[in-house]
Amino acid sequence: MKKAVFLDRDGVINEVLTKRVKFVNKPKDLYFLPGVPEAIKKLNAYFDFVFVVTNQGGVGLGYMKESELKKIHLHMIEELKKQGAHVDEAVYCPHKPKAGCACRKPNSKLIEDLATKYEVDLSKSFMVGDTDTDIMAGKKAGTKTVYLGERNPLADAVCNDLSEAAEWIITHQ
């Protein structure tokens, strides 16, 4: 069985609700947070896979089409690759918040489906997020969890950003 790191997207990999961008609805709206490509590159050296798992309710709410979301993820993966970082797959829940679907975090279906597809041992894997729903999804799936922010009693660790989280993950794998 293999090991993976599952990353939320908005607020972990890219800016959201900043002066520069409110929401990422087009590839040109995607701006990496500081140190993200380097952090993913470090994780690539220690883990078999790095995945992105993200709720994208804007699709269900009509703010963007699913085809546009796929372009955003392709752009993100290509831009990371240019900097030596590799994301194996980006998956998403396109449903509206409160739609009651199985794939929207805090549910763990996105993580579990990737684990099945890639033969990942979730007990040796990590979920990194910036919301309680990310941490709850990781816990339900059986991963260790890292919260980016100031405080989260559910998480195994709390870090300021993905660079710090990558260091913690590498030393606690």
Tab-separated table of C-alpha atoms in Angstrom:
chain	number	residue	atom	x	y	z
A	1	MET	CA	0.000	0.000	0.000
A	2	LYS	CA	1.104	3.527	-0.775
A	3	LYS	CA	1.143	6.830	1.136
A	4	ALA	CA	-0.481	10.083	0.066
A	5	VAL	CA	-1.029	13.672	1.084
A	6	PHE	CA	-4.479	15.090	0.357
A	7	LEU	CA	-4.617	18.883	0.046
A	8	ASP	CA	-7.592	21.173	0.084
A	9	ARG	CA	-7.274	23.809	-2.648
A	10	ASP	CA	-8.602	27.269	-1.737
A	11	GLY	CA	-6.692	28.713	1.216
A	12	VAL	CA	-4.132	25.888	1.193
A	13	ILE	CA	-2.705	25.984	-2.341
A	14	ASN	CA	-4.071	29.246	-3.698
A	15	GLU	CA	-5.326	32.636	-2.588
A	16	VAL	CA	-9.025	33.128	-1.938
A	17	LEU	CA	-10.826	36.148	-0.497
A	18	THR	CA	-7.749	38.379	-0.875
A	19	LYS	CA	-7.312	41.860	-2.349
A	20	ARG	CA	-6.169	40.236	-5.596
A	21	VAL	CA	-8.915	37.616	-5.984
A	22	LYS	CA	-12.214	36.838	-4.294
A	23	PHE	CA	-12.924	33.391	-5.775
A	24	VAL	CA	-11.104	31.310	-8.370
A	25	ASN	CA	-13.571	31.053	-11.257
A	26	LYS	CA	-11.050	31.173	-14.129
A	27	PRO	CA	-7.461	29.914	-14.530
A	28	LYS	CA	-6.159	33.514	-14.487
A	29	ASP	CA	-7.630	33.917	-10.969
A	30	LEU	CA	-5.382	31.195	-9.492
A	31	TYR	CA	-2.477	32.600	-7.475
A	32	PHE	CA	-0.334	30.236	-5.425
A	33	LEU	CA	0.171	31.080	-1.784
A	34	PRO	CA	3.831	31.684	-0.843
A	35	GLY	CA	5.980	28.543	-0.752
A	36	VAL	CA	3.299	26.206	-2.114
A	37	PRO	CA	5.186	24.778	-5.128
A	38	GLU	CA	8.257	24.151	-2.963
A	39	ALA	CA	6.169	22.500	-0.228
A	40	ILE	CA	4.468	20.172	-2.719
A	41	LYS	CA	7.852	19.345	-4.250
A	42	LYS	CA	9.113	18.342	-0.770
A	43	LEU	CA	6.050	16.155	-0.210
A	44	ASN	CA	6.630	14.520	-3.610
A	45	ALA	CA	10.022	13.316	-2.359
A	46	TYR	CA	8.484	11.429	0.590
A	47	PHE	CA	5.022	10.358	-0.571
A	48	ASP	CA	3.787	8.233	-3.439
A	49	PHE	CA	0.994	10.671	-4.259
A	50	VAL	CA	-0.151	14.231	-3.687
A	51	PHE	CA	-3.832	14.855	-4.407
A	52	VAL	CA	-6.112	17.886	-4.317
A	53	VAL	CA	-9.585	17.344	-2.816
A	54	THR	CA	-11.823	20.380	-2.912
A	55	ASN	CA	-15.428	21.457	-2.454
A	56	GLN	CA	-16.418	23.640	-5.398
A	57	GLY	CA	-19.994	24.638	-4.666
A	58	GLY	CA	-19.665	27.493	-7.156
A	59	VAL	CA	-20.381	24.949	-9.893
A	60	GLY	CA	-23.659	23.854	-8.315
A	61	LEU	CA	-24.573	27.463	-7.571
A	62	GLY	CA	-23.967	28.460	-11.200
A	63	TYR	CA	-20.937	30.734	-10.664
A	64	MET	CA	-18.814	28.617	-13.004
A	65	LYS	CA	-19.223	25.666	-15.327
A	66	GLU	CA	-17.628	22.307	-14.529
A	67	SER	CA	-15.611	22.596	-17.752
A	68	GLU	CA	-14.087	25.837	-16.427
A	69	LEU	CA	-13.227	24.159	-13.110
A	70	LYS	CA	-11.411	21.412	-15.019
A	71	LYS	CA	-9.414	24.105	-16.872
A	72	ILE	CA	-8.493	25.704	-13.532
A	73	HIS	CA	-7.215	22.378	-12.187
A	74	LEU	CA	-5.288	21.609	-15.371
A	75	HIS	CA	-3.712	25.081	-15.200
A	76	MET	CA	-2.840	24.580	-11.508
A	77	ILE	CA	-1.204	21.194	-12.187
A	78	GLU	CA	0.735	22.559	-15.193
A	79	GLU	CA	1.971	25.625	-13.294
A	80	LEU	CA	3.112	23.452	-10.373
A	81	LYS	CA	4.891	21.113	-12.789
A	82	LYS	CA	6.845	24.081	-14.210
A	83	GLN	CA	8.211	24.589	-10.681
A	84	GLY	CA	9.101	20.927	-10.149
A	85	ALA	CA	6.026	20.020	-8.073
A	86	HIS	CA	3.646	17.213	-8.972
A	87	VAL	CA	-0.054	16.766	-8.175
A	88	ASP	CA	-1.302	13.331	-9.240
A	89	GLU	CA	-4.984	14.198	-9.455
A	90	ALA	CA	-7.390	16.965	-8.450
A	91	VAL	CA	-10.918	15.864	-7.510
A	92	TYR	CA	-13.844	17.994	-6.454
A	93	CYS	CA	-17.412	18.077	-5.233
A	94	PRO	CA	-19.364	20.296	-7.640
A	95	HIS	CA	-22.592	20.233	-5.626
A	96	LYS	CA	-24.215	23.133	-3.803
A	97	PRO	CA	-23.496	23.520	-0.108
A	98	LYS	CA	-26.126	21.588	1.874
A	99	ALA	CA	-26.923	19.415	-1.182
A	100	GLY	CA	-26.576	16.330	1.009
A	101	CYS	CA	-24.173	14.548	-1.363
A	102	ALA	CA	-21.632	11.973	-0.210
A	103	CYS	CA	-18.691	13.717	-1.861
A	104	ARG	CA	-18.849	17.126	-0.185
A	105	LYS	CA	-16.441	17.523	2.713
A	106	PRO	CA	-16.864	16.922	5.694
A	107	ASN	CA	-17.794	13.609	4.051
A	108	SER	CA	-14.807	11.515	3.065
A	109	LYS	CA	-15.866	9.995	-0.277
A	110	LEU	CA	-13.392	12.029	-2.376
A	111	ILE	CA	-10.485	10.848	-0.211
A	112	GLU	CA	-11.706	7.256	0.010
A	113	ASP	CA	-12.288	6.995	-3.747
A	114	LEU	CA	-8.739	8.184	-4.470
A	115	ALA	CA	-7.377	5.764	-1.870
A	116	THR	CA	-9.156	2.870	-3.560
A	117	LYS	CA	-8.114	3.926	-7.071
A	118	TYR	CA	-4.429	4.357	-6.154
A	119	GLU	CA	-4.139	1.675	-3.409
A	120	VAL	CA	-3.357	4.198	-0.678
A	121	ASP	CA	-3.070	3.267	2.990
A	122	LEU	CA	-5.074	6.040	4.628
A	123	SER	CA	-3.586	5.346	8.070
A	124	LYS	CA	-0.181	6.373	6.657
A	125	SER	CA	-1.569	9.394	4.817
A	126	PHE	CA	-2.385	13.024	5.654
A	127	MET	CA	-5.146	15.525	4.920
A	128	VAL	CA	-4.235	19.232	4.963
A	129	GLY	CA	-6.964	21.856	5.101
A	130	ASP	CA	-7.957	25.269	6.354
A	131	THR	CA	-11.506	24.493	7.539
A	132	ASP	CA	-13.133	22.162	10.040
A	133	THR	CA	-14.789	20.316	7.141
A	134	ASP	CA	-11.359	19.433	5.704
A	135	ILE	CA	-10.191	18.074	9.051
A	136	MET	CA	-13.438	16.148	9.620
A	137	ALA	CA	-13.181	14.567	6.141
A	138	GLY	CA	-9.606	13.481	6.840
A	139	LYS	CA	-10.561	12.029	10.223
A	140	LYS	CA	-13.534	10.127	8.735
A	141	ALA	CA	-11.250	8.696	6.042
A	142	GLY	CA	-8.677	7.630	8.640
A	143	THR	CA	-5.830	10.014	7.765
A	144	LYS	CA	-3.746	12.149	10.063
A	145	THR	CA	-4.790	15.785	9.733
A	146	VAL	CA	-3.066	19.154	9.558
A	147	TYR	CA	-4.996	22.389	9.956
A	148	LEU	CA	-3.674	25.608	8.443
A	149	GLY	CA	-4.662	28.448	10.709
A	150	GLU	CA	-4.544	29.415	14.345
A	151	ARG	CA	-6.355	26.664	16.227
A	152	ASN	CA	-8.233	23.433	15.598
A	153	PRO	CA	-8.759	20.916	18.414
A	154	LEU	CA	-9.713	18.138	15.943
A	155	ALA	CA	-6.466	18.259	13.957
A	156	ASP	CA	-3.312	16.290	14.700
A	157	ALA	CA	-1.268	19.422	14.004
A	158	VAL	CA	-1.810	23.136	13.420
A	159	CYS	CA	0.530	25.009	11.074
A	160	ASN	CA	0.688	28.486	9.592
A	161	ASP	CA	1.008	27.451	5.951
A	162	LEU	CA	1.681	24.534	3.621
A	163	SER	CA	5.465	24.918	3.946
A	164	GLU	CA	5.287	24.441	7.702
A	165	ALA	CA	2.751	21.623	7.266
A	166	ALA	CA	5.031	19.808	4.809
A	167	GLU	CA	7.865	19.888	7.348
A	168	TRP	CA	5.588	18.551	10.092
A	169	ILE	CA	4.195	15.816	7.837
A	170	ILE	CA	7.636	14.657	6.723
A	171	THR	CA	8.816	14.335	10.328
A	172	HIS	CA	5.596	12.563	11.459
A	173	GLN	CA	5.080	10.070	8.642
